């Protein structure tokens, strides 16, 4: 199995030591299931290996765009890590969960004046300013309030992480950040240093998501630390924080490599300490922003099979009671997933089919070229693995389909973290 929280017990799929078929019987179908223990373990890997490698000032920020609801922020709070938030909605959810907002870093390449005021009202600790206009907008609002706002500047280091286009963000022509290569990064540094109501804490970059190539962060760190040295030499400014963004990859299928994140962080910290020595600068407090690698393998989605269609000489379809509304990632990125018949794990998988959803759209595909047991039939349960990241977070109500609940498993006991939507929820704002 692709993750250690999955087991085959007599042909039945167990997740977080729980029978998945029992879960669907107890909570209905379709269903997102999350393993709380795995979320915490993933957070601790980052927290502990960053502290060990970089020292006590280092901290992971959970990139909550990957999966955002109140319980997740409570867990992040309990694990003592920070968060990355990108909208008023994420800020609101985190605040309602009692998250200490001074440990929140506010991203987005286009914060409106209302967003800035909202985040300041809520006491968000850091703004990650994307460009000069945003620095001006933050300075203006902080001045109006007579306060000093901590910021990081988001820079583009000019690195291609060899991941897929939609999630590649560190290149110079990206919509995110200000480029070092063009001189714009230095210009906004000077601007921020000249703002009386801004405290420039340091710099941020994010090269991309689902990154497996181990030298990507080292290349990014080299560019960023060199920039920090240049700013020290040219402007006498010593950055105290360096945030290298998110992105370690996760295993969606057996074809994806296994990465040892603790080991990666160990080598990254050794590399950065040595480089800081060579450059003659102090190691800044390091931040990483993992999203996917915290929650992806802590989740799976369970569906019930509906019709099974065989088109002789052409193709086979297995329809499920969800689809692109709960998992749009195949439709958007052709993302690969592992699909299993949850109660037929010991049967040979000889039936090749497309697993499709129930939206009125041909592109509503969960996965193509899936091999399932030939006996697959109506009411069987399918499990799509590794759906903890960017599934619930990207779910929609297309076709007025209700969003799924999230059932969390803690120490073998399930509890509902997000209720199933009802048709009444859908018309709540209709006048
Ligand atoms: N930090 C920043 C500034 C980011 O933009 C992102 C992801 C992360 C951290 C977290 O990256 P992660 O550790 O999750 O790879 N919807 C796409 C993913 C978009 C990622 C956007 N930014 C997907 O489903 O693959």
Short mmCIF file of C-alpha atoms and ligand atoms in Angstrom, two decimals:
data_model
loop_
_atom_site.label_atom_id
_atom_site.label_comp_id
_atom_site.label_asym_id
_atom_site.label_seq_id
_atom_site.Cartn_x
_atom_site.Cartn_y
_atom_site.Cartn_z
CA UNK A 1 0.00 0.00 0.00
CA UNK A 2 1.17 3.53 -0.73
CA UNK A 3 0.95 4.75 2.87
CA UNK A 4 1.46 3.11 6.24
CA UNK A 5 -2.01 4.03 7.55
CA UNK A 6 -3.60 1.68 4.96
CA UNK A 7 -4.03 -2.05 5.51
CA UNK A 8 -5.56 -4.99 3.74
CA UNK A 9 -7.34 -7.10 6.39
CA UNK A 10 -8.91 -10.16 4.74
CA UNK A 11 -9.59 -8.25 1.55
CA UNK A 12 -11.05 -5.22 3.32
CA UNK A 13 -9.48 -1.79 3.31
CA UNK A 14 -8.65 -0.46 6.75
CA UNK A 15 -7.58 3.17 7.14
CA UNK A 16 -6.18 4.49 10.40
CA UNK A 17 -7.05 1.07 11.85
CA UNK A 18 -10.71 1.51 10.89
CA UNK A 19 -12.80 -0.55 8.47
CA UNK A 20 -13.67 1.83 5.62
CA UNK A 21 -16.88 -0.07 4.77
CA UNK A 22 -18.07 0.45 8.36
CA UNK A 23 -17.41 4.17 8.00
CA UNK A 24 -19.56 4.49 4.91
CA UNK A 25 -22.32 2.52 6.62
CA UNK A 26 -22.15 4.76 9.68
CA UNK A 27 -21.72 8.17 8.02
CA UNK A 28 -23.20 7.72 4.53
CA UNK A 29 -21.72 8.07 1.08
CA UNK A 30 -19.71 9.73 -0.34
CA UNK A 31 -17.36 10.61 2.45
CA UNK A 32 -14.00 12.24 3.10
CA UNK A 33 -12.11 10.45 5.86
CA UNK A 34 -9.11 11.96 7.64
CA UNK A 35 -6.59 10.36 9.97
CA UNK A 36 -5.94 12.84 12.79
CA UNK A 37 -2.93 10.91 14.03
CA UNK A 38 -1.31 11.12 10.61
CA UNK A 39 -1.92 14.87 10.35
CA UNK A 40 -0.23 15.36 13.72
CA UNK A 41 2.63 13.03 12.84
CA UNK A 42 3.22 14.91 9.58
CA UNK A 43 3.21 18.26 11.42
CA UNK A 44 5.67 16.91 13.98
CA UNK A 45 8.09 15.70 11.33
CA UNK A 46 8.40 19.28 10.08
CA UNK A 47 8.34 20.88 13.53
CA UNK A 48 10.93 18.59 15.08
CA UNK A 49 13.29 18.24 12.16
CA UNK A 50 13.26 21.99 11.54
CA UNK A 51 14.02 22.67 15.20
CA UNK A 52 16.80 20.07 15.13
CA UNK A 53 18.33 21.32 11.87
CA UNK A 54 17.81 25.06 11.99
CA UNK A 55 17.47 25.71 15.72
CA UNK A 56 14.63 26.74 17.99
CA UNK A 57 13.57 29.82 15.99
CA UNK A 58 12.55 27.73 12.98
CA UNK A 59 8.88 26.87 12.44
CA UNK A 60 6.70 25.20 9.84
CA UNK A 61 3.63 27.11 8.68
CA UNK A 62 0.83 24.78 7.65
CA UNK A 63 -0.39 26.00 4.22
CA UNK A 64 -4.05 25.86 5.04
CA UNK A 65 -5.20 26.26 1.42
CA UNK A 66 -4.59 22.50 1.19
CA UNK A 67 -7.39 21.78 3.67
CA UNK A 68 -9.18 24.37 5.74
CA UNK A 69 -11.82 23.89 8.42
CA UNK A 70 -11.88 24.68 12.12
CA UNK A 71 -10.56 21.38 13.43
CA UNK A 72 -7.41 21.60 11.29
CA UNK A 73 -6.48 24.94 12.83
CA UNK A 74 -7.09 23.54 16.33
CA UNK A 75 -4.69 20.71 15.54
CA UNK A 76 -2.08 23.16 14.18
CA UNK A 77 -2.48 25.23 17.36
CA UNK A 78 -2.06 22.17 19.57
CA UNK A 79 1.02 21.09 17.64
CA UNK A 80 2.52 24.54 18.13
CA UNK A 81 3.09 25.38 14.48
CA UNK A 82 2.19 28.48 12.43
CA UNK A 83 -0.17 28.77 9.47
CA UNK A 84 -0.26 30.31 6.01
CA UNK A 85 -3.62 31.88 5.16
CA UNK A 86 -4.70 33.39 1.85
CA UNK A 87 -8.16 34.86 2.28
CA UNK A 88 -10.61 36.38 4.72
CA UNK A 89 -12.34 32.99 4.83
CA UNK A 90 -9.23 31.17 5.99
CA UNK A 91 -8.46 33.93 8.51
CA UNK A 92 -12.00 33.78 9.87
CA UNK A 93 -11.93 29.98 10.17
CA UNK A 94 -8.57 30.02 11.95
CA UNK A 95 -9.64 32.77 14.34
CA UNK A 96 -12.87 30.95 15.19
CA UNK A 97 -10.81 27.85 15.92
CA UNK A 98 -8.88 29.86 18.50
CA UNK A 99 -5.66 29.88 16.50
CA UNK A 100 -3.11 32.41 17.82
CA UNK A 101 -3.21 34.84 14.90
CA UNK A 102 0.25 36.26 15.58
CA UNK A 103 1.50 32.96 14.11
CA UNK A 104 -0.49 33.47 10.88
CA UNK A 105 1.20 34.59 7.64
CA UNK A 106 -1.13 36.24 5.16
CA UNK A 107 -0.39 35.36 1.53
CA UNK A 108 -2.12 36.10 -1.80
CA UNK A 109 -0.82 37.97 -4.81
CA UNK A 110 -3.64 40.49 -4.63
CA UNK A 111 -4.82 41.53 -1.20
CA UNK A 112 -7.59 44.08 -1.48
CA UNK A 113 -7.74 47.08 0.87
CA UNK A 114 -10.61 45.28 2.65
CA UNK A 115 -8.49 42.12 3.02
CA UNK A 116 -5.66 44.16 4.55
CA UNK A 117 -7.97 45.92 7.01
CA UNK A 118 -9.68 42.63 7.88
CA UNK A 119 -6.39 40.86 8.56
CA UNK A 120 -5.18 43.75 10.74
CA UNK A 121 -8.47 43.69 12.67
CA UNK A 122 -7.85 40.02 13.38
CA UNK A 123 -4.25 40.57 14.46
CA UNK A 124 -2.63 38.51 11.71
CA UNK A 125 1.08 38.43 12.60
CA UNK A 126 2.69 38.74 9.20
CA UNK A 127 1.71 39.93 5.75
CA UNK A 128 3.62 38.39 2.87
CA UNK A 129 3.66 41.36 0.51
CA UNK A 130 3.77 40.42 -3.15
CA UNK A 131 4.87 43.66 -4.79
CA UNK A 132 5.45 47.38 -4.28
CA UNK A 133 1.78 48.31 -4.51
CA UNK A 134 1.01 45.94 -1.67
CA UNK A 135 3.77 47.37 0.49
CA UNK A 136 2.21 50.82 -0.05
CA UNK A 137 -1.27 49.53 0.77
CA UNK A 138 -0.10 47.85 4.00
CA UNK A 139 1.89 50.96 5.03
CA UNK A 140 -1.16 53.15 4.45
CA UNK A 141 -3.50 51.01 6.56
CA UNK A 142 -0.92 50.50 9.33
CA UNK A 143 -0.30 54.27 9.42
CA UNK A 144 -4.03 54.93 9.69
CA UNK A 145 -4.10 52.63 12.73
CA UNK A 146 -0.91 54.04 14.20
CA UNK A 147 0.69 50.58 14.30
CA UNK A 148 3.69 48.79 12.83
CA UNK A 149 2.96 45.72 10.71
CA UNK A 150 5.47 42.91 10.27
CA UNK A 151 5.91 41.79 6.70
CA UNK A 152 7.90 39.42 4.53
CA UNK A 153 8.50 40.25 0.89
CA UNK A 154 7.67 37.55 -1.61
CA UNK A 155 10.46 37.22 -4.15
CA UNK A 156 10.79 35.07 -7.27
CA UNK A 157 14.15 33.39 -7.24
CA UNK A 158 13.95 32.30 -10.91
CA UNK A 159 13.84 28.56 -10.25
CA UNK A 160 11.92 25.99 -12.24
CA UNK A 161 11.04 23.12 -9.90
CA UNK A 162 10.15 20.66 -12.71
CA UNK A 163 6.65 20.19 -11.42
CA UNK A 164 3.44 20.77 -13.37
CA UNK A 165 2.73 24.21 -14.83
CA UNK A 166 -0.34 25.10 -12.73
CA UNK A 167 1.64 24.82 -9.50
CA UNK A 168 5.01 26.17 -10.64
CA UNK A 169 5.48 29.63 -9.14
CA UNK A 170 9.15 30.46 -8.64
CA UNK A 171 10.00 31.43 -12.21
CA UNK A 172 10.64 35.07 -13.12
CA UNK A 173 7.51 35.35 -15.31
CA UNK A 174 5.22 34.15 -12.48
CA UNK A 175 2.18 36.14 -11.38
CA UNK A 176 3.51 35.82 -7.83
CA UNK A 177 6.18 37.86 -6.16
CA UNK A 178 8.84 40.31 -7.29
CA UNK A 179 11.81 39.07 -9.28
CA UNK A 180 15.36 39.23 -8.02
CA UNK A 181 16.72 39.07 -11.57
CA UNK A 182 14.93 42.23 -12.74
CA UNK A 183 15.99 44.36 -9.75
CA UNK A 184 12.36 44.65 -8.57
CA UNK A 185 13.10 42.62 -5.44
CA UNK A 186 15.77 45.08 -4.35
CA UNK A 187 13.52 48.03 -5.19
CA UNK A 188 10.70 46.77 -2.94
CA UNK A 189 13.18 45.98 -0.18
CA UNK A 190 14.31 49.62 -0.23
CA UNK A 191 10.70 50.73 -0.33
CA UNK A 192 9.73 48.58 2.66
CA UNK A 193 12.77 49.73 4.64
CA UNK A 194 11.64 53.30 4.07
CA UNK A 195 8.12 52.71 5.44
CA UNK A 196 7.76 53.88 9.05
CA UNK A 197 4.76 51.62 9.76
CA UNK A 198 6.30 48.48 8.33
CA UNK A 199 8.75 46.18 10.03
CA UNK A 200 10.50 44.16 7.35
CA UNK A 201 11.08 40.76 8.99
CA UNK A 202 12.60 39.09 5.93
CA UNK A 203 11.88 37.35 2.67
CA UNK A 204 9.73 34.61 1.23
CA UNK A 205 9.80 32.48 -1.88
CA UNK A 206 7.79 29.51 -3.08
CA UNK A 207 9.05 27.58 -6.05
CA UNK A 208 6.21 25.15 -6.61
CA UNK A 209 4.15 22.29 -5.31
CA UNK A 210 4.52 18.49 -5.49
CA UNK A 211 8.32 18.83 -5.62
CA UNK A 212 10.41 15.66 -5.53
CA UNK A 213 13.71 16.91 -6.89
CA UNK A 214 15.75 17.28 -3.75
CA UNK A 215 18.00 20.12 -4.82
CA UNK A 216 15.12 22.52 -5.54
CA UNK A 217 15.10 23.97 -2.03
CA UNK A 218 18.87 24.17 -1.93
CA UNK A 219 18.90 26.14 -5.18
CA UNK A 220 16.17 28.42 -3.85
CA UNK A 221 18.00 28.83 -0.53
CA UNK A 222 21.23 29.74 -2.34
CA UNK A 223 19.51 32.47 -4.36
CA UNK A 224 17.66 33.83 -1.32
CA UNK A 225 20.64 33.78 1.07
CA UNK A 226 22.79 35.48 -1.57
CA UNK A 227 20.10 38.13 -1.90
CA UNK A 228 20.06 38.54 1.90
CA UNK A 229 23.83 39.04 1.87
CA UNK A 230 23.53 41.60 -0.92
CA UNK A 231 20.90 43.54 1.00
CA UNK A 232 23.16 43.51 4.04
CA UNK A 233 26.11 44.82 2.03
CA UNK A 234 24.19 47.38 0.04
CA UNK A 235 21.56 48.59 2.54
CA UNK A 236 22.85 47.47 5.92
CA UNK A 237 19.69 45.38 6.33
CA UNK A 238 19.96 42.02 8.11
CA UNK A 239 16.88 39.88 7.38
CA UNK A 240 15.80 37.89 10.42
CA UNK A 241 13.40 35.47 8.68
CA UNK A 242 13.59 33.41 5.52
CA UNK A 243 10.52 31.52 4.36
CA UNK A 244 11.18 28.96 1.62
CA UNK A 245 7.53 28.16 0.89
CA UNK A 246 5.85 24.80 0.54
CA UNK A 247 5.89 21.91 -1.70
CA UNK A 248 7.46 18.54 -0.78
CA UNK A 249 5.69 15.95 -2.90
CA UNK A 250 3.43 13.13 -1.75
CA UNK A 251 2.75 9.64 -3.10
CA UNK A 252 -0.45 9.40 -5.07
CA UNK A 253 0.49 6.13 -6.77
CA UNK A 254 3.18 3.48 -6.45
CA UNK A 255 5.04 5.28 -9.25
CA UNK A 256 5.70 8.32 -7.02
CA UNK A 257 8.94 8.25 -5.07
CA UNK A 258 9.04 7.94 -1.28
CA UNK A 259 10.69 10.97 0.28
CA UNK A 260 12.08 11.15 3.76
CA UNK A 261 11.16 14.70 4.76
CA UNK A 262 13.16 14.68 8.01
CA UNK A 263 16.24 13.67 6.06
CA UNK A 264 15.59 16.30 3.39
CA UNK A 265 15.27 19.00 6.03
CA UNK A 266 18.45 17.72 7.68
CA UNK A 267 20.44 18.11 4.46
CA UNK A 268 18.83 21.45 3.66
CA UNK A 269 19.76 22.85 7.06
CA UNK A 270 23.34 21.60 6.81
CA UNK A 271 23.63 23.15 3.36
CA UNK A 272 22.19 26.49 4.50
CA UNK A 273 24.37 26.72 7.61
CA UNK A 274 27.47 26.13 5.55
CA UNK A 275 26.41 28.64 2.94
CA UNK A 276 25.66 31.30 5.57
CA UNK A 277 29.19 30.73 6.89
CA UNK A 278 30.65 31.25 3.42
CA UNK A 279 28.54 34.35 2.83
CA UNK A 280 29.36 35.76 6.25
CA UNK A 281 25.73 36.19 7.34
CA UNK A 282 23.79 34.82 10.29
CA UNK A 283 21.34 31.98 9.56
CA UNK A 284 17.89 33.60 9.53
CA UNK A 285 14.92 31.98 11.27
CA UNK A 286 13.66 29.52 8.71
CA UNK A 287 10.03 28.92 7.75
CA UNK A 288 8.65 26.22 5.44
CA UNK A 289 5.02 26.12 4.31
CA UNK A 290 3.96 22.51 3.79
CA UNK A 291 0.33 21.93 2.84
CA UNK A 292 -0.03 18.79 0.74
CA UNK A 293 2.58 16.79 2.65
CA UNK A 294 0.75 17.46 5.94
CA UNK A 295 -2.74 16.39 4.89
CA UNK A 296 -2.70 14.43 1.60
CA UNK A 297 -1.87 10.96 2.92
CA UNK A 298 -4.01 11.63 5.98
CA UNK A 299 -7.12 11.49 3.79
CA UNK A 300 -9.11 9.31 1.46
CA UNK A 301 -12.51 9.51 -0.20
CA UNK A 302 -15.11 6.75 -0.12
CA UNK A 303 -17.80 6.39 -2.76
CA UNK A 304 -20.51 3.94 -3.64
CA UNK A 305 -20.51 2.52 -7.13
CA UNK A 306 -23.59 3.22 -9.25
CA UNK A 307 -23.85 2.02 -12.81
CA UNK A 308 -21.12 -0.03 -14.44
CA UNK A 309 -21.15 0.52 -18.20
CA UNK A 310 -19.39 -1.73 -20.68
CA UNK A 311 -19.17 -0.39 -24.24
CA UNK A 312 -17.91 -3.44 -26.18
CA UNK A 313 -14.86 -2.69 -28.26
CA UNK A 314 -14.52 0.76 -26.71
CA UNK A 315 -14.39 1.51 -23.04
CA UNK A 316 -15.75 0.71 -19.59
CA UNK A 317 -17.13 3.17 -17.09
CA UNK A 318 -17.69 2.84 -13.35
CA UNK A 319 -19.82 5.71 -12.05
CA UNK A 320 -19.63 6.82 -8.44
CA UNK A 321 -21.90 9.01 -6.30
CA UNK A 322 -19.41 11.92 -6.23
CA UNK A 323 -17.07 13.32 -8.85
CA UNK A 324 -15.37 16.54 -9.92
CA UNK A 325 -17.37 18.42 -7.30
CA UNK A 326 -15.47 16.67 -4.50
CA UNK A 327 -12.25 16.00 -6.43
CA UNK A 328 -11.62 18.31 -9.41
CA UNK A 329 -7.92 17.45 -9.69
CA UNK A 330 -8.10 15.01 -12.58
CA UNK A 331 -10.29 17.41 -14.54
CA UNK A 332 -7.90 20.28 -13.81
CA UNK A 333 -4.45 18.70 -13.86
CA UNK A 334 -4.85 15.08 -14.98
CA UNK A 335 -3.68 14.16 -11.47
CA UNK A 336 -3.04 10.51 -10.75
CA UNK A 337 -4.74 8.67 -7.88
CA UNK A 338 -4.88 5.11 -6.60
CA UNK A 339 -8.40 3.68 -6.66
CA UNK A 340 -9.33 0.50 -4.79
CA UNK A 341 -12.47 -1.61 -4.37
CA UNK A 342 -12.59 -1.31 -0.59
CA UNK A 343 -14.08 -4.73 0.14
CA UNK A 344 -12.50 -6.67 -2.73
CA UNK A 345 -8.81 -6.11 -2.18
CA UNK A 346 -7.97 -9.78 -2.65
CA UNK A 347 -9.68 -10.09 -6.04
CA UNK A 348 -7.62 -9.81 -9.23
CA UNK A 349 -7.93 -6.38 -10.82
CA UNK A 350 -8.68 -7.30 -14.44
CA UNK A 351 -11.42 -4.82 -15.35
CA UNK A 352 -9.91 -1.65 -16.88
CA UNK A 353 -12.25 1.31 -16.67
CA UNK A 354 -12.67 5.03 -16.19
CA UNK A 355 -14.01 6.00 -12.79
CA UNK A 356 -16.38 8.88 -13.39
CA UNK A 357 -18.64 11.11 -11.35
CA UNK A 358 -22.27 12.11 -11.65
CA UNK A 359 -21.99 15.67 -12.93
CA UNK A 360 -23.52 16.60 -16.26
CA UNK A 361 -20.16 16.93 -17.93
CA UNK A 362 -17.96 14.46 -19.85
CA UNK A 363 -14.86 15.83 -18.15
CA UNK A 364 -16.20 14.70 -14.79
CA UNK A 365 -13.59 12.02 -14.38
CA UNK A 366 -11.95 10.89 -11.15
CA UNK A 367 -9.41 8.68 -12.86
CA UNK A 368 -8.83 6.84 -16.14
CA UNK A 369 -7.23 3.47 -16.79
CA UNK A 370 -8.15 2.12 -13.39
CA UNK A 371 -7.93 -1.65 -12.87
CA UNK A 372 -10.72 -2.99 -10.66
CA UNK A 373 -12.02 -6.49 -9.94
CA UNK A 374 -14.20 -7.83 -12.77
CA UNK A 375 -17.01 -8.39 -10.24
CA UNK A 376 -17.32 -4.65 -9.53
CA UNK A 377 -21.02 -3.80 -9.26
CA UNK A 378 -23.59 -1.34 -8.00
CA UNK A 379 -23.26 -0.55 -4.25
CA UNK A 380 -19.64 -1.68 -4.02
CA UNK A 381 -17.39 0.79 -2.22
CA UNK A 382 -14.53 2.54 -3.97
CA UNK A 383 -11.75 4.27 -2.08
CA UNK A 384 -9.68 6.98 -3.73
CA UNK A 385 -6.49 7.32 -1.74
CA UNK A 386 -4.40 10.38 -0.76
CA UNK A 387 -7.23 12.90 -1.18
CA UNK A 388 -6.56 14.86 2.01
CA UNK A 389 -5.06 17.84 0.16
CA UNK A 390 -6.81 20.10 -2.36
CA UNK A 391 -9.99 18.01 -2.52
CA UNK A 392 -12.35 19.29 0.19
CA UNK A 393 -10.50 22.60 -0.20
CA UNK A 394 -11.36 22.76 -3.91
CA UNK A 395 -14.83 21.22 -3.74
CA UNK A 396 -17.72 22.97 -5.47
CA UNK A 397 -21.49 22.86 -5.61
CA UNK A 398 -21.63 22.47 -9.40
CA UNK A 399 -24.96 20.92 -10.39
CA UNK A 400 -26.08 21.90 -6.87
CA UNK A 401 -24.41 18.83 -5.50
CA UNK A 402 -23.94 18.99 -1.73
CA UNK A 403 -20.42 18.92 -0.36
CA UNK A 404 -19.26 15.85 1.53
CA UNK A 405 -18.71 15.69 5.26
CA UNK A 406 -15.27 15.18 6.73
CA UNK A 407 -15.03 12.34 9.23
CA UNK A 408 -11.86 12.38 11.28
CA UNK A 409 -10.44 9.30 12.99
CA UNK A 410 -8.67 9.72 16.28
CA UNK A 411 -7.14 6.71 18.04
CA UNK A 412 -9.43 4.38 16.13
CA UNK A 413 -12.62 6.37 16.87
CA UNK A 414 -14.37 8.37 14.16
CA UNK A 415 -15.97 11.79 14.72
CA UNK A 416 -17.52 14.34 12.34
CA UNK A 417 -15.29 17.39 11.80
CA UNK A 418 -17.40 18.92 9.00
CA UNK A 419 -21.09 18.09 8.59
CA UNK A 420 -22.56 16.90 5.30
CA UNK A 421 -24.13 19.77 3.37
CA UNK A 422 -27.87 19.61 2.81
CA UNK A 423 -30.00 21.05 0.00
CA UNK A 424 -31.14 23.68 2.53
CA UNK A 425 -27.53 24.81 2.97
CA UNK A 426 -27.46 25.37 -0.77
CA UNK A 427 -30.37 27.79 -0.80
CA UNK A 428 -29.35 29.60 2.39
CA UNK A 429 -28.21 32.73 0.54
CA UNK A 430 -30.84 32.65 -2.19
CA UNK A 431 -33.36 35.49 -1.85
N1 LIG B 1 3.12 28.26 0.17
C1 LIG B 1 2.67 28.94 -0.91
C2 LIG B 1 3.00 30.34 -1.05
C3 LIG B 1 1.89 28.27 -1.85
O1 LIG B 1 1.46 28.93 -2.92
C4 LIG B 1 1.55 26.90 -1.67
C5 LIG B 1 0.73 26.19 -2.63
C6 LIG B 1 2.05 26.26 -0.54
C7 LIG B 1 2.83 26.97 0.37
C8 LIG B 1 1.75 24.82 -0.22
O2 LIG B 1 2.28 23.95 -1.16
P1 LIG B 1 2.16 22.37 -0.89
O3 LIG B 1 3.05 22.04 0.28
O4 LIG B 1 0.74 22.09 -0.58
O5 LIG B 1 2.61 21.75 -2.15
N2 LIG B 1 -4.44 23.15 -6.23
C9 LIG B 1 -3.15 22.58 -6.62
C10 LIG B 1 -2.07 23.02 -5.68
C11 LIG B 1 -1.86 24.49 -5.68
C12 LIG B 1 -0.77 24.87 -4.74
C13 LIG B 1 -0.75 26.33 -4.56
N3 LIG B 1 0.19 26.78 -3.62
C14 LIG B 1 -3.27 21.06 -6.61
O6 LIG B 1 -4.35 20.55 -6.33
O7 LIG B 1 -2.30 20.37 -6.94
#
